[in-house]
PDB file of C-alpha atoms in Angstrom:
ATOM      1  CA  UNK A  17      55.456  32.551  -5.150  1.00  0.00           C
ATOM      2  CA  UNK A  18      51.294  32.504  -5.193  1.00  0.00           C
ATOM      3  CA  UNK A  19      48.932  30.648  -3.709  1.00  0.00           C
ATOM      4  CA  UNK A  20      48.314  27.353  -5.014  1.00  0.00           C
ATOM      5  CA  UNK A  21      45.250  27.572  -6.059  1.00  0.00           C
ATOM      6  CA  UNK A  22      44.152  24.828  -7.411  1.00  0.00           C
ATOM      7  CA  UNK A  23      44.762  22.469  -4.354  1.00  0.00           C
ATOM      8  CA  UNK A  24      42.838  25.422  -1.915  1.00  0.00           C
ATOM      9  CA  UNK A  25      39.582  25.291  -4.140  1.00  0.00           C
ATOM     10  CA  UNK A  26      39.995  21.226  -3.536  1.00  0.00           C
ATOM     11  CA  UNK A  27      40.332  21.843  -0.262  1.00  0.00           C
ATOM     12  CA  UNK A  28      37.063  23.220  -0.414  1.00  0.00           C
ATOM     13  CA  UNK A  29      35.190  20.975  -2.490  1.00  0.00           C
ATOM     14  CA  UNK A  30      36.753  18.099  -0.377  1.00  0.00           C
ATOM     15  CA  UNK A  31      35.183  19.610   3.090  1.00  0.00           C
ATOM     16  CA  UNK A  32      31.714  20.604   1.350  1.00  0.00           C
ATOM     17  CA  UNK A  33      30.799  17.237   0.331  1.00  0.00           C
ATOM     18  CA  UNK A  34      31.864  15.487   3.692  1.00  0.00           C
ATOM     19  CA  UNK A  35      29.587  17.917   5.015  1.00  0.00           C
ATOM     20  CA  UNK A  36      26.790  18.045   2.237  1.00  0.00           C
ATOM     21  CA  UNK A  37      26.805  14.014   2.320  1.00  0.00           C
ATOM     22  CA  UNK A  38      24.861  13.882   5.718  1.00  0.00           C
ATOM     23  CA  UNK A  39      22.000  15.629   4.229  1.00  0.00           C
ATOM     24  CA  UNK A  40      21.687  12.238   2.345  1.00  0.00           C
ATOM     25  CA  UNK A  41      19.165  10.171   4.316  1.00  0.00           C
ATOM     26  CA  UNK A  42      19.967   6.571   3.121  1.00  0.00           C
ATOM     27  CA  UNK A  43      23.992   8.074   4.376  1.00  0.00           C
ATOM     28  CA  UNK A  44      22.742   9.181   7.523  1.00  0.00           C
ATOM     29  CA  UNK A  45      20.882   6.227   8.162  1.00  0.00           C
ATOM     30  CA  UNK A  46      24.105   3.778   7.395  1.00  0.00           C
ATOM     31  CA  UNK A  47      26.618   5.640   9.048  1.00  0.00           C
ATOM     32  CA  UNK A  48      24.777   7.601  12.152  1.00  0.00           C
ATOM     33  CA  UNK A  49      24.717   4.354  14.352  1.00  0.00           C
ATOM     34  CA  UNK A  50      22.523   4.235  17.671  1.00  0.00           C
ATOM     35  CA  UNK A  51      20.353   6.871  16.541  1.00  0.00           C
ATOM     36  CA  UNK A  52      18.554   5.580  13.957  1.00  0.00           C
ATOM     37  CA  UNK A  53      17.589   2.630  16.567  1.00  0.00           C
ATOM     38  CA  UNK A  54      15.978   4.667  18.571  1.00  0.00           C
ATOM     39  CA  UNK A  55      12.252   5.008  18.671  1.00  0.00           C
ATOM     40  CA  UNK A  56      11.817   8.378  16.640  1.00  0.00           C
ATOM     41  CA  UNK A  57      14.734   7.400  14.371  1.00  0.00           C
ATOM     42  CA  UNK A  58      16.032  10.650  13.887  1.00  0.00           C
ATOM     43  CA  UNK A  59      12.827  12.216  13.880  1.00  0.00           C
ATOM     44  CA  UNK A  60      11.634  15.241  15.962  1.00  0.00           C
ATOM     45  CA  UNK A  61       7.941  13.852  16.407  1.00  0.00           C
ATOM     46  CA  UNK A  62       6.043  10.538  15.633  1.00  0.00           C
ATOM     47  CA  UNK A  63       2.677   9.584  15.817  1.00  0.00           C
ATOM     48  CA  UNK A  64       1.195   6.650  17.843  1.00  0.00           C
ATOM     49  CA  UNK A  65      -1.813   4.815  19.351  1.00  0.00           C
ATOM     50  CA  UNK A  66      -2.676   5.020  22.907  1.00  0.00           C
ATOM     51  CA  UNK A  67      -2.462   1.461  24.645  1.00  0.00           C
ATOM     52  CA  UNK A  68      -4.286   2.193  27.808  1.00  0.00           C
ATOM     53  CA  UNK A  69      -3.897   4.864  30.378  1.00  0.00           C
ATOM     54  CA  UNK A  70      -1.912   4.656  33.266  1.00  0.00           C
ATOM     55  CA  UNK A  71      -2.260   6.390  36.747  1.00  0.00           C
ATOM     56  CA  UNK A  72       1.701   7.831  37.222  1.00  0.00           C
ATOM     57  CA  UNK A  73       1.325   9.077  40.744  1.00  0.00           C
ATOM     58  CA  UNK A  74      -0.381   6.186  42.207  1.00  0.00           C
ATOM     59  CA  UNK A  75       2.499   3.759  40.152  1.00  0.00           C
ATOM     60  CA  UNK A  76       5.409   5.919  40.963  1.00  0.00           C
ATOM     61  CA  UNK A  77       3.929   6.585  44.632  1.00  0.00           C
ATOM     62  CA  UNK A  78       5.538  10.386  44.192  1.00  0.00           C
ATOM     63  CA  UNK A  79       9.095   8.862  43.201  1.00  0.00           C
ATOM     64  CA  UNK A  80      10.268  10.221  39.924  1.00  0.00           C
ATOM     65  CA  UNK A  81      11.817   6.912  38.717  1.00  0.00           C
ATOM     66  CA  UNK A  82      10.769   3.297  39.256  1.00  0.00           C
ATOM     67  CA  UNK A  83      11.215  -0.005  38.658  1.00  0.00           C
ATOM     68  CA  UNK A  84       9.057  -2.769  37.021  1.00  0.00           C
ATOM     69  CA  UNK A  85       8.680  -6.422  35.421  1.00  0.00           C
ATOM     70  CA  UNK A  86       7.475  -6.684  31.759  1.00  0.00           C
ATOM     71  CA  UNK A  87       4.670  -9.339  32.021  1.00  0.00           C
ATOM     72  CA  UNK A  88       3.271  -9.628  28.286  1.00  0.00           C
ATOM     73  CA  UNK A  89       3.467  -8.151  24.926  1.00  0.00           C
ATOM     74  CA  UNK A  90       0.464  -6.340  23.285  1.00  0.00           C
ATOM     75  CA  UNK A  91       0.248  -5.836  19.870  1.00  0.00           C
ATOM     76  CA  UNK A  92      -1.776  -2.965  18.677  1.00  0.00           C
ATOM     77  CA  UNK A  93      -5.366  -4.807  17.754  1.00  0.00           C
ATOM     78  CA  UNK A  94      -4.844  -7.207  20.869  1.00  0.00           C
ATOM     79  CA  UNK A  95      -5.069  -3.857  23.259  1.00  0.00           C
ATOM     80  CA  UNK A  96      -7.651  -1.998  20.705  1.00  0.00           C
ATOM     81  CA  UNK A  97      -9.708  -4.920  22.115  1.00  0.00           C
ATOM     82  CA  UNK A  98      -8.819  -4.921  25.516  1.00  0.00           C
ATOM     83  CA  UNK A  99      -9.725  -1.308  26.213  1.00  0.00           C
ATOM     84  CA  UNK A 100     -12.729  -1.397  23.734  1.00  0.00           C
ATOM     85  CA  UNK A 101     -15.216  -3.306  25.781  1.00  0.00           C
ATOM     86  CA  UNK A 102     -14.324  -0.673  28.908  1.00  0.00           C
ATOM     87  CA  UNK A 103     -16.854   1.879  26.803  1.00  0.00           C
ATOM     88  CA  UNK A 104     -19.902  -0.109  26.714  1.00  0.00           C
ATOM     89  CA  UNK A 105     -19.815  -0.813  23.138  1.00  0.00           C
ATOM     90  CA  UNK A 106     -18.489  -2.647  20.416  1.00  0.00           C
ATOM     91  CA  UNK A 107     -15.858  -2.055  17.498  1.00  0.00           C
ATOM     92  CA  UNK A 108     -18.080  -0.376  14.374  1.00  0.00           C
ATOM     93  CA  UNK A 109     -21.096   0.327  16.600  1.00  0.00           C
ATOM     94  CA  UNK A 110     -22.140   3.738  16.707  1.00  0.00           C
ATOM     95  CA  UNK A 111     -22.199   5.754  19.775  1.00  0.00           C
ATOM     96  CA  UNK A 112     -24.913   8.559  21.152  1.00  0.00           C
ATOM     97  CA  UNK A 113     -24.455  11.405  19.065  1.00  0.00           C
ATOM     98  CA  UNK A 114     -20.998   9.977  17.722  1.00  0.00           C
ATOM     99  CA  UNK A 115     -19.521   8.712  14.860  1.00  0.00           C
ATOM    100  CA  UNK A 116     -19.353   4.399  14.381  1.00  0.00           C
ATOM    101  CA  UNK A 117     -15.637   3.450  15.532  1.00  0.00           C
ATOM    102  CA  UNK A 118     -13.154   2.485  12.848  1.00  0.00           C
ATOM    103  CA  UNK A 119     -12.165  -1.360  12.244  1.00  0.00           C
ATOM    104  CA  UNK A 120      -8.652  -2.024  14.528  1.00  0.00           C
ATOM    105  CA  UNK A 121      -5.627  -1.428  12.410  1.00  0.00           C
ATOM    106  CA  UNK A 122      -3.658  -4.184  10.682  1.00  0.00           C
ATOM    107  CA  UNK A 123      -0.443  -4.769  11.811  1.00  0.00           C
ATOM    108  CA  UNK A 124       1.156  -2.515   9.468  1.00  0.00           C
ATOM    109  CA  UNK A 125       0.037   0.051  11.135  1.00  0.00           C
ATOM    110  CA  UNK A 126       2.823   3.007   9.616  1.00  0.00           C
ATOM    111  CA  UNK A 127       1.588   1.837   6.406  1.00  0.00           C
ATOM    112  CA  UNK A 128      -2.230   1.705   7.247  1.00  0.00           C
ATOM    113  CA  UNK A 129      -3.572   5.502   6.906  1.00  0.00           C
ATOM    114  CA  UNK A 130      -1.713   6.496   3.657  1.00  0.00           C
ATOM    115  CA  UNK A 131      -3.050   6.192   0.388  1.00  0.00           C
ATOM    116  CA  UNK A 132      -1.395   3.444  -0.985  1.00  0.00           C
ATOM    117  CA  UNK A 133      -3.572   1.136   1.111  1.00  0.00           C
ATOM    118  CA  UNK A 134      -6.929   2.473  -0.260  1.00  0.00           C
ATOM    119  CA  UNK A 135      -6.270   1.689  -3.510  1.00  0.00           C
ATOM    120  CA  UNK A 136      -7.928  -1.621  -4.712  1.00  0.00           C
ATOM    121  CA  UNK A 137      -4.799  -3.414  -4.981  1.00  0.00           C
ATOM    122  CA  UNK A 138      -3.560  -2.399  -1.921  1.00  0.00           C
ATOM    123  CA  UNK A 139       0.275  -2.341  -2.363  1.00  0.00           C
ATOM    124  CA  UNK A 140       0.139  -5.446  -5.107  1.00  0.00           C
ATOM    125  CA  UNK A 141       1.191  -5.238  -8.346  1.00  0.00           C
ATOM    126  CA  UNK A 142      -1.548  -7.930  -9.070  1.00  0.00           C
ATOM    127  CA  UNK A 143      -4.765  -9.581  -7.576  1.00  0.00           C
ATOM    128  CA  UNK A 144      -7.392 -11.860  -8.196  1.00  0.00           C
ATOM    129  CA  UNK A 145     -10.783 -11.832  -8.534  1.00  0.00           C
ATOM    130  CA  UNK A 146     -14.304 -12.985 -10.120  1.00  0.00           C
ATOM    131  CA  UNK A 147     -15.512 -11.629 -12.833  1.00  0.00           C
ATOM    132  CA  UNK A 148     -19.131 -10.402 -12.546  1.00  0.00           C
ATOM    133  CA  UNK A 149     -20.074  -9.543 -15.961  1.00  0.00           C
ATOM    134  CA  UNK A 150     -18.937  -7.989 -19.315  1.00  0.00           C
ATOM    135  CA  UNK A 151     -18.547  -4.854 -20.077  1.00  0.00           C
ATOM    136  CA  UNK A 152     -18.648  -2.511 -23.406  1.00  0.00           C
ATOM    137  CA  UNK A 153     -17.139   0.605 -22.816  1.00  0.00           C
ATOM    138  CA  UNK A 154     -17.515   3.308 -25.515  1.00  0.00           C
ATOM    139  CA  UNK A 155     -14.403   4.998 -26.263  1.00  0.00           C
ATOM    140  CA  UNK A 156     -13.202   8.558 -26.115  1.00  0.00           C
ATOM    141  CA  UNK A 157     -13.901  11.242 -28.879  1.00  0.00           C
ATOM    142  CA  UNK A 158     -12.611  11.168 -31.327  1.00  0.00           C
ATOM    143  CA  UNK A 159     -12.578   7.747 -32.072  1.00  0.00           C
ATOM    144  CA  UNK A 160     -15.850   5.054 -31.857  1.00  0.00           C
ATOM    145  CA  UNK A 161     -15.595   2.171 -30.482  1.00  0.00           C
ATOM    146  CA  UNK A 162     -16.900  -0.366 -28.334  1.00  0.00           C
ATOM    147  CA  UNK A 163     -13.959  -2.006 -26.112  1.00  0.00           C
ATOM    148  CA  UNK A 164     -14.642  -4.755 -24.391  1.00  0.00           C
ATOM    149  CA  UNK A 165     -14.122  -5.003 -20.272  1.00  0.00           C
ATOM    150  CA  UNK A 166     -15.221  -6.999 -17.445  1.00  0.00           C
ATOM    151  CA  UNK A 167     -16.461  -6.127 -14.076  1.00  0.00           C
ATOM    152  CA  UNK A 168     -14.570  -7.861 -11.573  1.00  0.00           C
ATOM    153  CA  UNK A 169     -14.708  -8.180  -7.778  1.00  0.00           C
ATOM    154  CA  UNK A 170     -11.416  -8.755  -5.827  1.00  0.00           C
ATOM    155  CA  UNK A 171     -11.215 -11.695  -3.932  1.00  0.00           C
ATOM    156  CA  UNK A 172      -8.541 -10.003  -1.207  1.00  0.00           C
ATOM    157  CA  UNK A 173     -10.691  -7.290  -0.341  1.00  0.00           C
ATOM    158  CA  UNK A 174     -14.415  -7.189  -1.949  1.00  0.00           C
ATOM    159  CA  UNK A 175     -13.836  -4.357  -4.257  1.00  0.00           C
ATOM    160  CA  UNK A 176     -15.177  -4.162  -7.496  1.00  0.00           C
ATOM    161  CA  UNK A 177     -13.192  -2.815 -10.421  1.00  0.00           C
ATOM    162  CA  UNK A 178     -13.740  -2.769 -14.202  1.00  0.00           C
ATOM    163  CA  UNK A 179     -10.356  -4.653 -16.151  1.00  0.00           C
ATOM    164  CA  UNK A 180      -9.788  -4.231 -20.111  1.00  0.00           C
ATOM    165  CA  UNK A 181     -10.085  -7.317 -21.705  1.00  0.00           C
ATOM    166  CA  UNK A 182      -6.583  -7.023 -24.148  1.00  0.00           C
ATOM    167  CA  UNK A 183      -6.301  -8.308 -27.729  1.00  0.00           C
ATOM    168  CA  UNK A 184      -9.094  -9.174 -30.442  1.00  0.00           C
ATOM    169  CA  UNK A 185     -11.839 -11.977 -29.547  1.00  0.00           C
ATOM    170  CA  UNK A 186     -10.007 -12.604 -25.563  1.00  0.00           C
ATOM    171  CA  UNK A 187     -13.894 -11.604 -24.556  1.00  0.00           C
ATOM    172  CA  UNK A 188     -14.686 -14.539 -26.058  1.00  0.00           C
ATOM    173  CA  UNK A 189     -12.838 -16.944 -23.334  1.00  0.00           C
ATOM    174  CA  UNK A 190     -13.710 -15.341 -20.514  1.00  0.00           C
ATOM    175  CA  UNK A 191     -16.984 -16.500 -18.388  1.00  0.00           C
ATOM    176  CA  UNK A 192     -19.023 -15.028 -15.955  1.00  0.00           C
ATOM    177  CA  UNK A 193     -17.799 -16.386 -12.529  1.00  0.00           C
ATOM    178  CA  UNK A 194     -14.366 -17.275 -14.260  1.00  0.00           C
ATOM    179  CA  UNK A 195     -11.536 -16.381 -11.428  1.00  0.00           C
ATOM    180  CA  UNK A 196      -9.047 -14.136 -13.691  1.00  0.00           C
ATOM    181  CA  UNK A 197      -5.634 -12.451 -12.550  1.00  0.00           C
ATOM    182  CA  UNK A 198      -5.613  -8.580 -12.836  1.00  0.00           C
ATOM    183  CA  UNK A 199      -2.815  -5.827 -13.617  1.00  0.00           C
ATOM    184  CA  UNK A 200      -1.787  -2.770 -13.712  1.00  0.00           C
ATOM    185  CA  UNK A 201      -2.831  -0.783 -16.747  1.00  0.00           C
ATOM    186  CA  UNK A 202       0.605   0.875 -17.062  1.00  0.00           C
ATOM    187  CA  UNK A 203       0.268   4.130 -15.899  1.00  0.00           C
ATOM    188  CA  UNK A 204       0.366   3.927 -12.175  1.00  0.00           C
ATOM    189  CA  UNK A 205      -2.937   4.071 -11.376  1.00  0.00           C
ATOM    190  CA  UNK A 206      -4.054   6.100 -14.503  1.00  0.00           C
ATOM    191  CA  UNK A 207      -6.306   5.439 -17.494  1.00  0.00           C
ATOM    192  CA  UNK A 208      -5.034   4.571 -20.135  1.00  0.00           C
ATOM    193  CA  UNK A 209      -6.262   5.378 -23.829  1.00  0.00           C
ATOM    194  CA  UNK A 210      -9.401   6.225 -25.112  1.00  0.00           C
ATOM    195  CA  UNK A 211     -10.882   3.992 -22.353  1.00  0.00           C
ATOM    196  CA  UNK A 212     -12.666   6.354 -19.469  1.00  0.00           C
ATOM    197  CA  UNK A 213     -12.394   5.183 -16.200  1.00  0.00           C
ATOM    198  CA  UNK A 214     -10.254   1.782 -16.275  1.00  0.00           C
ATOM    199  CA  UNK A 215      -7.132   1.313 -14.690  1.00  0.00           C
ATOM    200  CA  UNK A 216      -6.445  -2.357 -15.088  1.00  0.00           C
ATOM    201  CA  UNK A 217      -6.386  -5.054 -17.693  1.00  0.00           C
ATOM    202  CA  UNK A 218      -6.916  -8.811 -17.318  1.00  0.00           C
ATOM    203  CA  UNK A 219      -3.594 -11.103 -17.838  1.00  0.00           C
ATOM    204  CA  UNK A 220      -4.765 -14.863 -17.099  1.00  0.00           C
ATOM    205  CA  UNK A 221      -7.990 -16.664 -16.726  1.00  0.00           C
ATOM    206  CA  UNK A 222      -8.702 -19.943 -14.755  1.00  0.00           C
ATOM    207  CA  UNK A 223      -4.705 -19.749 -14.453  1.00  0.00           C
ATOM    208  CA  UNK A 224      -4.066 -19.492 -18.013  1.00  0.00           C
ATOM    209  CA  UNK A 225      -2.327 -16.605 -19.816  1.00  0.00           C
ATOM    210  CA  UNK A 226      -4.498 -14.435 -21.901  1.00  0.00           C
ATOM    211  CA  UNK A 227      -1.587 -14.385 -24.635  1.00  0.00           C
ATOM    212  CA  UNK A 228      -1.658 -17.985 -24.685  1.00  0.00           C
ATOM    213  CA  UNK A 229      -5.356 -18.509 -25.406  1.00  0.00           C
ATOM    214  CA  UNK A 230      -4.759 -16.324 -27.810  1.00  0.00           C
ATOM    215  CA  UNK A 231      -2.257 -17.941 -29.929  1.00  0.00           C
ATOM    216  CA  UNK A 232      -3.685 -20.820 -29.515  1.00  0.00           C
ATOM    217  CA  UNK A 233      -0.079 -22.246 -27.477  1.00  0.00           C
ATOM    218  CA  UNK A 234      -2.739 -23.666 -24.567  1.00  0.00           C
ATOM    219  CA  UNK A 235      -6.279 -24.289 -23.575  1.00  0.00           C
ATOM    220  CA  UNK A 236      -8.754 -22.871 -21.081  1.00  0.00           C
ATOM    221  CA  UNK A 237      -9.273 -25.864 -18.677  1.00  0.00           C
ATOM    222  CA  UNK A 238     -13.153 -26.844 -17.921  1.00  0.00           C
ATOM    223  CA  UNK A 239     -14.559 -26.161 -14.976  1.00  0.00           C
TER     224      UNK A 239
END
């Protein structure tokens, strides 16, 4: 009689997942335990920001283990500050023959350096703003066209963007100094069209939707 075949390859199959499946982060993460608890959670290296410096052979008075009392907590920007005043200047002021310091991180300080943060919406999917003035942008070749924008300044972080004004004669109810709600254009962060250089679109003015105005279901409310 042979080798059963069949129930050897499954066998096989059986055992390579089980160990293939660890390879799988969001598995590893729910079924590894203490480890992902740890500080480096898993991870061979991590970055951090220094705190303050501390003198280990005067603390540890040549022991190689000791003892101690937490007294207080200090977040991030509250020790930034503490330390800061030690060097004789102040946060953003530039040094001799230095560069200015950067602005204390936020508290999300894993999320702070990376890219996503330096966009103008910072993480949102929308944000509000002022609009400064209008805008006609001429389109792309091959078409010719005048499509109408504004230039608005976020009210979250200063920035100032340029938002397509959607659907024919909107321009018309928007005002200068008019607080509108901005959006995504669509394509992540793209342009989108035959319009150079704008990423976003306006969706409501003075709390109103723009589709509404536009079929005429509601009013723009005076100022």
């Amino acid at each position: 009689m042979g080798k059963t075949r069949g129930l050897g390859a499954g066998r096989k199959l059986r055992n390579l997942r089980r160990e293939q499946r660890w390879a799988d982060k969001d598995f590893n993460k729910a079924n590894l335990g203490s480890e992902w608890k740890k500080p480096f959670a898993g991870c061979s290296h991590a970055k951090g920001i220094v705190l303050e410096k501390l003198g280990v052979e005067e603390a540890f008075a040549g022991c190689s283990h000791a003892k101690g009392i937490v007294l207080e907590k200090l977040g991030v920007e509250e020790a930034l500050c503490r330390m800061l005043p030690r060097q004789g200047h102040r946060p953003g002021e530039a040094r001799s023959g230095r560069s200015p310091l950067p602005d204390a991180p936020t508290p999300r300080a894993s999320s702070w350096r990376s890219s996503e943060w330096k966009k103008p919406f910072a993480g949102c999917s929308h944000a509000k703003g002022i609009v400064l003035e209008k805008l006609g942008i001429e389109a792309k070749q091959p078409n010719s066209a005048i499509r109408k924008c504004v230039r608005v300044q976020l009210i979250k972080n200063g920035k100032k963007i340029a938002a397509f004004v959607p659907r024919d004669g909107c321009l018309n109810f928007i005002d200068e100094n008019d607080e509108v709600l901005i959006a995504g254009f669509g394509r992540k962060g793209h342009a989108v069209g035959d319009i150079p250089g704008v990423r976003f679109k306006v969706v409501k003015v003075a709390g109103v939707a723009l589709t509404a105005l536009f079929r005429e279901k509601k009013e723009k409310p005076r100022s």
